[in-house]
XYZ file of C-alpha atoms in Angstrom:
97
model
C 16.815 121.251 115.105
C 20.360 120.412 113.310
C 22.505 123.429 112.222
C 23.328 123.428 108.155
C 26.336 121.222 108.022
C 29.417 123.560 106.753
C 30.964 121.174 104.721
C 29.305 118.075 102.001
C 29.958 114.691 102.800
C 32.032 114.597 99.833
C 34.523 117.326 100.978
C 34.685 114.781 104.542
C 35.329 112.224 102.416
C 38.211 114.000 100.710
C 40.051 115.248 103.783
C 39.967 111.768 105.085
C 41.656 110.530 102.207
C 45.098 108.655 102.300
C 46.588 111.729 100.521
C 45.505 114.188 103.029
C 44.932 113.319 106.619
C 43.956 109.992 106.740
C 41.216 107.995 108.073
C 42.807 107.629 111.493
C 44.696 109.904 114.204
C 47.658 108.072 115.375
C 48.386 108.531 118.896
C 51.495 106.593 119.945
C 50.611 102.739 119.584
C 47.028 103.666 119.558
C 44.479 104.783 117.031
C 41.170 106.970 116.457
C 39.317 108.155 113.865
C 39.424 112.115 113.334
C 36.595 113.963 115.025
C 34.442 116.205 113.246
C 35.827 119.235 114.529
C 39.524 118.567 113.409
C 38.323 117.881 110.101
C 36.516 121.311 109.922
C 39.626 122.528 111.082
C 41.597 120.958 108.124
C 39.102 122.094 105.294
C 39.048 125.565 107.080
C 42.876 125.332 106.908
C 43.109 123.724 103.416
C 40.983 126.756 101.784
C 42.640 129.563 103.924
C 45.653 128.472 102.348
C 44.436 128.147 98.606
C 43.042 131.702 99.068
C 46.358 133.127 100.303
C 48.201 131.066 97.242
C 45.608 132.253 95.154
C 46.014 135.720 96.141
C 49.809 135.661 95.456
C 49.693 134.491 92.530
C 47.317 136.983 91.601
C 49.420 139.657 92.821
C 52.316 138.367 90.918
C 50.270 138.441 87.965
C 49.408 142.101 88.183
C 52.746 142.916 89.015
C 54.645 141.102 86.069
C 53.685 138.612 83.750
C 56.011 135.555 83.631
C 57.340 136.537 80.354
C 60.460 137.975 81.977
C 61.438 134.546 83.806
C 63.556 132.340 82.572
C 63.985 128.665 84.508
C 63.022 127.703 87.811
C 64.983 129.466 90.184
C 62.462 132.055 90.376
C 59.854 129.310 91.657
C 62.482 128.063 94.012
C 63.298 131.716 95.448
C 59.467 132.490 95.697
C 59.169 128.983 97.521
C 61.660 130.205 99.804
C 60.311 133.721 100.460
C 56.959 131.956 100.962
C 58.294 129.637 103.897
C 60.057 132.413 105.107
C 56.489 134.162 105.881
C 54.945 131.349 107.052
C 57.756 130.696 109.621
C 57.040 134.561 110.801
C 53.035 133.589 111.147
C 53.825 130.258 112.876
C 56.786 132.075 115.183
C 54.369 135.054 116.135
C 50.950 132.663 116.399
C 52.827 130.824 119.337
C 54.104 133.598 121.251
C 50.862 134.253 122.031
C 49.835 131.005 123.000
């Protein structure tokens, strides 16, 4: 008995892609291709991260509409703010490691 597969073909297919990861791990000199575990891992990344964008952006919305901005430095600051946070995550992920 197989469990439901989490992910279509097609959204393999994509992570796989030259844009994304690629068909191969590189390793050094030597090659592999990606296992299917590391590509679950990348489409469970790749959606975590759309959701949290998502959810900003929402935010944002509710917040202020974009009327009120004029050029891109406000991108550029929120772009900043945003690595900022993820820095935080990353720094406090690998403490407990």
């Amino acid at each position: 008995m197989k469990l439901p597969q989490r992910y279509s073909k097609a959204e393999y297919e994509w992570c796989v892609d030259w844009k994304q990861m690629g068909r191969h791990c590189r390793i050094g000199r030597s090659t592999r291709d990606w296992t299917k575990e590391e590509m679950m891992s990348y489409l469970d990344f790749d959606k975590a991260e759309n959701e949290r964008v998502e959810r900003n952006v929402e935010k944002e919305l509710q917040a202020q509409r974009f009327t009120t901005y004029r050029g891109s430095d406000y991108v550029w600051k929120a772009a900043g703010r945003d690595h900022e946070d993820q820095q935080q995550v990353y720094q406090h992920r690998n403490r407990r490691i």
